[in-house]
Every structure is written in C-alpha cells, then in structure tokens.
Short mmCIF file of C-alpha atoms in Angstrom, two decimals:
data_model
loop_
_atom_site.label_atom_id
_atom_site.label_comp_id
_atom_site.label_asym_id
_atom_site.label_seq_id
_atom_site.Cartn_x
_atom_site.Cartn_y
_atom_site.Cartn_z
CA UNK A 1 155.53 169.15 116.03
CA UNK A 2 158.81 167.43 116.74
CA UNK A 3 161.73 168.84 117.35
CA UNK A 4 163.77 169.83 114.47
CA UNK A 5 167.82 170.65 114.01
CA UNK A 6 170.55 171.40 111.85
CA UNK A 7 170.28 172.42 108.66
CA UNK A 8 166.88 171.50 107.99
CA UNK A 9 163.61 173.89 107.79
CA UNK A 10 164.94 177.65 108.51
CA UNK A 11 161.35 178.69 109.50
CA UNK A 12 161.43 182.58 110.17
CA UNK A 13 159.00 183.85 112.75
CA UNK A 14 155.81 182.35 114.26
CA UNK A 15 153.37 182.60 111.69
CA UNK A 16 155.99 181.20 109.01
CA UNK A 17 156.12 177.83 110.70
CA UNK A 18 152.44 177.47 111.68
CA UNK A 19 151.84 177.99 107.87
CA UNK A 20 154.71 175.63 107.16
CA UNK A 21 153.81 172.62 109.25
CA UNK A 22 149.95 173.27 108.03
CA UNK A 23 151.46 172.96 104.77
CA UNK A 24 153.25 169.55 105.53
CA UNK A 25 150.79 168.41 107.25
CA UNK A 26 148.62 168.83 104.32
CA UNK A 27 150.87 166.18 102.43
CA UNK A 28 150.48 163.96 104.98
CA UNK A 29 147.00 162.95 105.12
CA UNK A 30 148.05 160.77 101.62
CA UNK A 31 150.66 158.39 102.75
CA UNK A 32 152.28 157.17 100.30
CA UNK A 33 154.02 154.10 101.91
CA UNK A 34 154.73 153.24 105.36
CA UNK A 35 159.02 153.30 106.03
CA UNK A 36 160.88 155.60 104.35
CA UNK A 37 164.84 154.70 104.40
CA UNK A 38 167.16 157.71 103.18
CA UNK A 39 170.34 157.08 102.55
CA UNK A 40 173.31 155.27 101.06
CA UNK A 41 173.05 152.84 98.66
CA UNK A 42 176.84 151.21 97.44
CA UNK A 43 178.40 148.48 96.16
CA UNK A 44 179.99 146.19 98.88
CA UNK A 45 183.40 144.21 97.52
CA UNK A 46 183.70 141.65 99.97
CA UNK A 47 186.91 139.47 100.16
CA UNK A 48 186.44 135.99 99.84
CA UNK A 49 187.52 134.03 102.95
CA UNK A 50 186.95 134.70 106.38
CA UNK A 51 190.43 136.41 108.57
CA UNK A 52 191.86 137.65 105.26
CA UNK A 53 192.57 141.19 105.73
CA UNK A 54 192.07 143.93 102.59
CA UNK A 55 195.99 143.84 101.74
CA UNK A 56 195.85 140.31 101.51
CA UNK A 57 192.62 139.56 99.85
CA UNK A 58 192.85 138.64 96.39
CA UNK A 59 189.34 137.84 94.98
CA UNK A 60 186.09 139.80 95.82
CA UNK A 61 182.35 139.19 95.59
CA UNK A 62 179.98 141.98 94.37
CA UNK A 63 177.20 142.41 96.99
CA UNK A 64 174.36 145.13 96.83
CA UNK A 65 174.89 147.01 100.06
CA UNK A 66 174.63 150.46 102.27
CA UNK A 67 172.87 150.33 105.68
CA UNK A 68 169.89 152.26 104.91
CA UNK A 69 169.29 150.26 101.56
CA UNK A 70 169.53 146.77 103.28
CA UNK A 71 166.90 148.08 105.67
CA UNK A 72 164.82 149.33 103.18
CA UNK A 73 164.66 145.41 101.12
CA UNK A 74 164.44 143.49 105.01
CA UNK A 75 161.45 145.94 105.65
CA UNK A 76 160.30 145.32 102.61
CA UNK A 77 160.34 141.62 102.98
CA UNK A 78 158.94 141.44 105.77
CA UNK A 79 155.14 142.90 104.38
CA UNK A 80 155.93 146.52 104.95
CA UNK A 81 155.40 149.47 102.22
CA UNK A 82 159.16 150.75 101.94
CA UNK A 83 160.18 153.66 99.83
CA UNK A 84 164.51 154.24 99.21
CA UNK A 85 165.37 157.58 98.95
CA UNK A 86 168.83 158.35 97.75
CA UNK A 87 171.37 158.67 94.68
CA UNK A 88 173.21 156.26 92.90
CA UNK A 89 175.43 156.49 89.72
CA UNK A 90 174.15 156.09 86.33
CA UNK A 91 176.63 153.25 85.87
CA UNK A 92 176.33 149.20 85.80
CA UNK A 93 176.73 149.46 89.74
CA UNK A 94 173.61 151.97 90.15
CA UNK A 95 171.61 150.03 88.27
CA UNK A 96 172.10 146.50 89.84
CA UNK A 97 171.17 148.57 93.18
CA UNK A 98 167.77 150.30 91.36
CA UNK A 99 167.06 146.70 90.19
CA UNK A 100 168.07 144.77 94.13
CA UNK A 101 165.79 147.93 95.48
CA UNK A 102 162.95 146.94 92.77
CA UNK A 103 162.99 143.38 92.75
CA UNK A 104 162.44 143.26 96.32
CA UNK A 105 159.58 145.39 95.96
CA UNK A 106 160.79 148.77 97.24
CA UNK A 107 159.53 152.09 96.02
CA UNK A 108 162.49 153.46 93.74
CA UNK A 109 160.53 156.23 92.55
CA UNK A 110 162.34 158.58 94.47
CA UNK A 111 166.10 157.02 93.78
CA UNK A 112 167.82 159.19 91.34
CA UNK A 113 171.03 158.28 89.44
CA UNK A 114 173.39 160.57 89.18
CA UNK A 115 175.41 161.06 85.32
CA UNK A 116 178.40 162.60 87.27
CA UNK A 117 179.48 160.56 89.71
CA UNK A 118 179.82 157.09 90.29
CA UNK A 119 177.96 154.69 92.85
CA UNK A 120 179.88 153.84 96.22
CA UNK A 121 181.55 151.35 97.14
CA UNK A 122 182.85 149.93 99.84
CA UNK A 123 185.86 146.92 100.57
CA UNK A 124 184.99 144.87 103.12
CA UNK A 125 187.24 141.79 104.93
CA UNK A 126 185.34 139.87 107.65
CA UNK A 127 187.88 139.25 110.48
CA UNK A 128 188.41 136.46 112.61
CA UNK A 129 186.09 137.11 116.24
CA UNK A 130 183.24 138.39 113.78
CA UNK A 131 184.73 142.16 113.10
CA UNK A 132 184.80 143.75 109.91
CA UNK A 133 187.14 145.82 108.22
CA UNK A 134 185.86 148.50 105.81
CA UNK A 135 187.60 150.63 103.31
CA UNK A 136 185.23 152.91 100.89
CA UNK A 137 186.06 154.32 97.33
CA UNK A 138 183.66 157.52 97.21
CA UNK A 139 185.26 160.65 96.56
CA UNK A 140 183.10 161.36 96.35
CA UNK A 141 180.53 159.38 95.59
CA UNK A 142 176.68 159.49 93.86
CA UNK A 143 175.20 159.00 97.15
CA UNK A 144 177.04 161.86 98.64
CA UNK A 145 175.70 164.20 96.14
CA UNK A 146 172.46 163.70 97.46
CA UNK A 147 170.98 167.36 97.83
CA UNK A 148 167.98 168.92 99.83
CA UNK A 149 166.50 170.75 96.59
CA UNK A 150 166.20 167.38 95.00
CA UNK A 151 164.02 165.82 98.35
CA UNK A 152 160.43 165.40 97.69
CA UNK A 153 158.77 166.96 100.78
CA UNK A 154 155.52 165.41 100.23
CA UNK A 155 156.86 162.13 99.65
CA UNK A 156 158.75 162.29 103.23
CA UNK A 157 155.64 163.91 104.53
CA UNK A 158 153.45 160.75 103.55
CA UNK A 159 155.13 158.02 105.18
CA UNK A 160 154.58 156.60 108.84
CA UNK A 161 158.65 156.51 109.84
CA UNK A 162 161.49 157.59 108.02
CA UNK A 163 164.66 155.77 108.79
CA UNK A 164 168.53 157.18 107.92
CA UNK A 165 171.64 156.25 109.36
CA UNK A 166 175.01 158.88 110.03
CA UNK A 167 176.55 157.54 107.02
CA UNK A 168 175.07 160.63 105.06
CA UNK A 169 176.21 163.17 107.50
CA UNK A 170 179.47 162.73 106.75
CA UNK A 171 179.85 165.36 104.08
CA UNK A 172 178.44 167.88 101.94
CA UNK A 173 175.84 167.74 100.27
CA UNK A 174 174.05 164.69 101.68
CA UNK A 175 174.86 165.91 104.94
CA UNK A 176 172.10 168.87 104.58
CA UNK A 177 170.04 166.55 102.67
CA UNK A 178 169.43 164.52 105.63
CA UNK A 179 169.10 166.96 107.97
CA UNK A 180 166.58 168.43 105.96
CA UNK A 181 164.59 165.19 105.64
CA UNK A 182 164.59 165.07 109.23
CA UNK A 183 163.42 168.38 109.96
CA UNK A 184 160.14 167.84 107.11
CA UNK A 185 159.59 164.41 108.78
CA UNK A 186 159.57 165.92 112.06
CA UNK A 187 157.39 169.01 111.06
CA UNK A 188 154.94 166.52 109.47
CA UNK A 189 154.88 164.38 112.54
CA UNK A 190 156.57 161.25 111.19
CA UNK A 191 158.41 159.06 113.12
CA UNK A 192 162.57 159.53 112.77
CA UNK A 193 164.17 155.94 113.26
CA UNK A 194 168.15 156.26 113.55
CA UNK A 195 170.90 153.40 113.54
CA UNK A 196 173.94 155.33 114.52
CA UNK A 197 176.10 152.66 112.27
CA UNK A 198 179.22 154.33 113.09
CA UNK A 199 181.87 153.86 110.10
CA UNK A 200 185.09 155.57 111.31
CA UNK A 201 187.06 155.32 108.51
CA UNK A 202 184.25 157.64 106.70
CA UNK A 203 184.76 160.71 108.89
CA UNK A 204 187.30 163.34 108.85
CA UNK A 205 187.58 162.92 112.69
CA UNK A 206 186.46 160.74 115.31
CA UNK A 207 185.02 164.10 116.94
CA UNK A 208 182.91 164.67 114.01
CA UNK A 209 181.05 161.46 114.08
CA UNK A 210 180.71 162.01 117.62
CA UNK A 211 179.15 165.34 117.39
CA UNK A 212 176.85 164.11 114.26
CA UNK A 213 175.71 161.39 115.98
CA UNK A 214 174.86 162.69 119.11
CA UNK A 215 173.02 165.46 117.12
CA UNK A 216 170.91 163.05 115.34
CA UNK A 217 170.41 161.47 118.40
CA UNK A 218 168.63 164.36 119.40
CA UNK A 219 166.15 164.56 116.73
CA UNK A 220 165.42 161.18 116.62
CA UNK A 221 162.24 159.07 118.19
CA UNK A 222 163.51 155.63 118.05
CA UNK A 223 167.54 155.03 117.78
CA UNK A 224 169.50 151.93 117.68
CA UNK A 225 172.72 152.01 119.06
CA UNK A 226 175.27 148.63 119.20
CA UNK A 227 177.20 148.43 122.87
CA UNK A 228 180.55 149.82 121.03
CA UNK A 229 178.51 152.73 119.69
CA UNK A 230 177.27 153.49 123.38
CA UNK A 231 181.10 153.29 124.70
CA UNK A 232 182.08 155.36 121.41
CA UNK A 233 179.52 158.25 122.32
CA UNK A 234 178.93 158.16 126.17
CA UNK A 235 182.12 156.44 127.88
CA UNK A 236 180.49 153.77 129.08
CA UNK A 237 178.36 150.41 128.20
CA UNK A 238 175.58 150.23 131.21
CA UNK A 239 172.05 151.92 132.01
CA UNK A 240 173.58 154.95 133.72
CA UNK A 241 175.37 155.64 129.96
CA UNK A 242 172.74 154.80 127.66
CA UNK A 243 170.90 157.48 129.72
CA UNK A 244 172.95 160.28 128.95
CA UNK A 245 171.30 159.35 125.01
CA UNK A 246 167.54 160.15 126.55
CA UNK A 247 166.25 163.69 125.63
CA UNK A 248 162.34 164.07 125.94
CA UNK A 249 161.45 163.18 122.65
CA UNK A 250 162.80 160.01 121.96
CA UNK A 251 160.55 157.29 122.74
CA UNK A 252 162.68 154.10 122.46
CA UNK A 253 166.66 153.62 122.72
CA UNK A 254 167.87 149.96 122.11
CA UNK A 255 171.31 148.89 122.25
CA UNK A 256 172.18 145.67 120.39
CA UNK A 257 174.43 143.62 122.27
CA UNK A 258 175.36 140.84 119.67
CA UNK A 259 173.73 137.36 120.31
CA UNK A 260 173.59 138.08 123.80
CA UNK A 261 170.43 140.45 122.04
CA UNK A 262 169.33 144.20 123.14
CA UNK A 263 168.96 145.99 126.28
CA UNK A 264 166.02 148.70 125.47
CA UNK A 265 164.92 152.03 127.18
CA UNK A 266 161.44 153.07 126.45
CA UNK A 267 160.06 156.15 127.68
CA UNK A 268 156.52 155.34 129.99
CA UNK A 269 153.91 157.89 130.99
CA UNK A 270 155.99 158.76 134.11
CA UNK A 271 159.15 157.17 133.52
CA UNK A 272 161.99 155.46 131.39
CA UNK A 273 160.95 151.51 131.71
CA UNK A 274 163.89 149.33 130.97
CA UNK A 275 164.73 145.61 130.06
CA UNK A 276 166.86 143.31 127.89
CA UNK A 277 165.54 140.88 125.44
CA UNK A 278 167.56 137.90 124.99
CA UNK A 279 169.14 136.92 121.62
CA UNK A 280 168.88 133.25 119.95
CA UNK A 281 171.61 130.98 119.52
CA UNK A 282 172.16 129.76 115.60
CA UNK A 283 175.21 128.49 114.05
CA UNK A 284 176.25 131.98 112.45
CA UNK A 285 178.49 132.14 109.08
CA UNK A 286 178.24 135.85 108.66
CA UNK A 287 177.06 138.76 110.73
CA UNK A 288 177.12 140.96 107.67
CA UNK A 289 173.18 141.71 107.53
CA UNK A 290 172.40 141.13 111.08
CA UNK A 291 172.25 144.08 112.77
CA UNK A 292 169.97 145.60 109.47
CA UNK A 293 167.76 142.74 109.45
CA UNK A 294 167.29 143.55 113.34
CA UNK A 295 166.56 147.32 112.45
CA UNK A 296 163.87 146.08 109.56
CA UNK A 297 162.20 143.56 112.03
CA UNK A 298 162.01 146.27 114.80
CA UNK A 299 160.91 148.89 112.48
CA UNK A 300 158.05 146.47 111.37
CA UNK A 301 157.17 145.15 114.26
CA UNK A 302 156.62 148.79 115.75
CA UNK A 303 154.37 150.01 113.01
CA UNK A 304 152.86 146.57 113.22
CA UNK A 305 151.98 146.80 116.60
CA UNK A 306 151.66 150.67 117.45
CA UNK A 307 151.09 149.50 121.38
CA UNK A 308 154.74 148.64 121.54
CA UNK A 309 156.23 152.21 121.90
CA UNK A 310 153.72 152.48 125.22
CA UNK A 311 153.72 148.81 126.17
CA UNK A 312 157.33 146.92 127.40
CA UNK A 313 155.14 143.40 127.11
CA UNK A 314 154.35 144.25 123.51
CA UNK A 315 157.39 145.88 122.86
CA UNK A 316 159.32 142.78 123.96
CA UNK A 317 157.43 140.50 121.56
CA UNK A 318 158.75 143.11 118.92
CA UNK A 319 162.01 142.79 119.70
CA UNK A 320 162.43 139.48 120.02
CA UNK A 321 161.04 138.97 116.44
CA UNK A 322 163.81 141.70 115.87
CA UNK A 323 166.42 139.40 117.21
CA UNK A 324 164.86 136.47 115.14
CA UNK A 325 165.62 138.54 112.25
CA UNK A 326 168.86 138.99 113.07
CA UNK A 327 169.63 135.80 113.99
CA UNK A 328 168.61 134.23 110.61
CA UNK A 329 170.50 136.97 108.79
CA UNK A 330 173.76 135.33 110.47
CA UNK A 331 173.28 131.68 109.23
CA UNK A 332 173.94 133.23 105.24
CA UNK A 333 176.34 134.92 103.73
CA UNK A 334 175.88 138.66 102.62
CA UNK A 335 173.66 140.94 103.33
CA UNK A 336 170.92 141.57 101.34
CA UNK A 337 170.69 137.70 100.15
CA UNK A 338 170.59 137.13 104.08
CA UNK A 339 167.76 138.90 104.95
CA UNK A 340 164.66 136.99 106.09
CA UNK A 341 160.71 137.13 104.51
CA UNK A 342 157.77 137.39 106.88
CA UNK A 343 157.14 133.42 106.95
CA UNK A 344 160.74 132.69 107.47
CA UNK A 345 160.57 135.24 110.81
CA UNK A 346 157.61 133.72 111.79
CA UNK A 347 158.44 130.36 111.22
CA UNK A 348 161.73 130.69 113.41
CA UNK A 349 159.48 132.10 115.96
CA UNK A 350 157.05 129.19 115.80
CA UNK A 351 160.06 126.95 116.63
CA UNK A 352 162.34 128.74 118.57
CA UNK A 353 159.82 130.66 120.87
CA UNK A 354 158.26 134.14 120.65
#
C-alpha cells in the first residue's frame, strides 16, 4: 500500500493491517466518485478595491471560498465526479457554501454542518504587485471541528484521488482528521494530491507549518508547491531545492511559478525527468482563484489522461491545460465565480495553443 503517517491508521501487528487494507480495499472496488477534496470550506470577505489594506478597507464582498472547496467546484466544472468532505456551520454562511458546493454539482453528501460552531471566514485585501493579505475569524471554527470518527472510510476508499491542503493541519481536531483521511486513502491505494497553500497567519509558528507541510509532503503522490512555498520549506527556489521535496513515493512535484507557469518533477522508471511548462499571457484582474483553478485542471487532466504520471509529453499537455485554467481564472474577479467549465478550457486552448 502507500505509505501512511501521523495520526492516521494505528495498525497493530502484521496480520492487523493485512486484514485492514483487505478491508479497505474491499470498499474500493465501488467508487463512488472520482476526486475527493477534504477540507476547509469558509466565507471569504474581500475588500473592495485593489491596494486597500484590511485597516483601511471599508466595504466587503461575500465570496464562497477555502482552497480545498474551490478545487472541489473547478474539478467539478471541468466534467469530473467531485465529492467535498468537510464541516461547515449550521448558519446562513454554511448554507450558501452547501448550496455553491451543490449547485456546481459537487457531492455534499458527506459535508456536515456543525450546530456549535460557526463557518470560517476569512478577510482578504488584494495588494498592489498581486499579493494578498489574509486575516481569518475561526476560533475556532466549524471546519476545524472536523473529526476522524465522523470520516466515512468507504467513501474515501471509493474515490480515484483525494485532494487536501495544510490548512486543516493547523489544529485539533481537523488536524487528525486529515491525517487520518490520508492514511485510509493511502491504505486503499488512492491517489493523495497536496497543495501546500501555506497561510502563515493560521499557524501558531512558522516552524509548525514547516514541519506539517513537509510531513504531508511525505505522504503525498502528487504535490503542488508555488516558488515562495519551495523557498519557505527548502531554502531555495531551483531544481537542486525542489529535490530535497522527492521521497520515493511521490510521483509528480510541480511548482507554480506565476504566469511565467510551472517547473514539474516527475518520477520516470529510472529517474526524476524534469521540465517547465510555460504560462499564457492574459490581461489579469484578480489572481484570487488561479492557483485552484490550476490544481482542478491538473487534477483532471491526470485522471483524464492516466499516461501523464509516466509520460512528460502527455504530462505537459496536462499542464498546460492546467495553466489555461489558471490563466482564465485571472481575467475575473473572485474565486469560485472565476473558475473555468470544460468548453471554456478547451476553447482557450483551441485559440491560444495546446
């Protein structure tokens, strides 16, 4: 199986976890849909105006938001079968997320709302150069109340790839959630996909996100990183630091680079191929959704195309559609409302070369 970590299955002794990953594997020969995205789902407050700092914004616009949610509806959107698994309040706010989820025809079966604490949200100011500044009201939080007990193992089990960010590692109980959706995933030999979506301001310490990340890292088969993630975790921004991410069972590492687009690292039969993919040039408002409409197009594209994890030629034709994604995501404000369908990918493509 693949590796596990954390807190995830404790399996005791040898025949324990042959009977346990028979057991798993049992739910898997049903799949129930093809991404699974586990996660946050919150409430994004975003000031009106672009350079206006949080002290000086006056006015906000409501905005259905959280990484692994946006994922979830670009995924979605794009033609896959996309389940959300996570916690919300039972408030006004939780349900305008069940409904965004729902209306973009995402599995919400599994998205529970939680009577004693409110949904998330999160303040966000887009700064002049294209940087973002993010405060979050949680404290906590519905979506940090997410617990392991309340995971449905054969749901997880079912799916092709299950997705999460680090958001939910953050604190207790989520944190063990996650882990422990990683560890049935992996026992049930379904793909983990990880954007490391650092958030500083959510972590006690700048240690601890370091340390979670690079431990999800580690249990992870395909991880997006963005350059400033690499330099946060490694030192560096070239090849010889996005190797010290490699461990043997991670198949593909990309780091986004921006519109400049994503250097990747995928792991041949013998050896670690490498390459960039270049980015497309579009007259950008807002770079809100781009990097999670990349992460839905690249998560489609590879269950789309299962060659591309062994292929760079076909993997490259994945990514670039990736890119395309992200590049249409710019020319909109917000992020879910940005996030491209199947014809509008394709259609971009058609024009601006795939």
């Amino acid at each position: 199986g693949r590796p596990v970590f954390g807190l995830g299955v404790h399996l005791r002794g040898r025949v324990h976890a042959q009977a346990e990953r028979a057991r798993l594997l049992g739910m898997a020969e049903r799949r129930n849909v093809d991404i699974i995205c586990l996660g946050e789902a919150l409430i994004d407050l975003v000031a009106e105006g672009h350079g206006v700092p949080l002290s000086d914004a006056e006015r906000f616009l409501r905005a259905a938001g959280g990484a692994p949610a946006n994922v979830a509806v670009g995924a979605a959107r794009l033609g896959a079968s996309v389940g959300f698994v996570g916690k919300v309040g039972a408030d006004p706010f939780g349900d305008h997320l069940v409904d965004t989820l729902a209306g973009a025809g995402v599995d919400t079966s599994h998205t529970l709302q939680d009577p004693e604490h409110l949904t998330g949200l999160a303040f966000v100011s887009l700064l002049m150069g294209g940087e973002r500044e993010f405060l979050f009201y949680r404290n906590p939080s519905a979506d940090q109340r997410l617990e392991a007990s309340e995971l449905d193992e054969g749901y997880i089990a079912s799916a092709r790839l299950l997705h999460i960010g680090t958001l939910t590692l953050a604190v207790e109980p989520a944190r063990e959630a996650t882990l422990h959706a990683v560890s049935v995933a992996g026992a049930a030999g379904v793909l983990r996909s990880l954007d490391v979506n650092l958030r500083p301001a959510a972590w006690p310490t700048a240690e601890a996100a370091r340390d979670s990340a690079l431990a999800a890292i580690a249990a992870a088969e395909i991880v997006k990183v963005s350059e400033d993630e690499l330099e946060f975790l490694t030192g560096g921004t070239g090849r010889k630091s996005a190797a010290k991410l490699l461990h043997d069972a991670l198949e593909l590492l990309v780091v986004t680079l921006g519109r400049a687009g994503v250097n990747y690292y995928l792991r041949g039969a013998s050896k670690v191929v490498s390459g960039t993919v270049p980015g497309f040039e579009v007259a950008a408002v807002d770079a809100t959704g781009a990097g999670d409409a990349f992460v839905a197009g690249m998560l489609t594209g590879l269950l789309e195309v299962p060659t591309a994890l062994k292929d760079p030629r076909a993997l490259e034709h994945v990514l670039r559609r990736a890119n395309a994604c992200g590049a249409i995501a710019t020319t909109r404000l917000g992020a879910i409302p940005a996030l491209p369908d199947a014809l509008e990918a394709d259609a971009f493509m058609s024009v601006r070369g795939g």
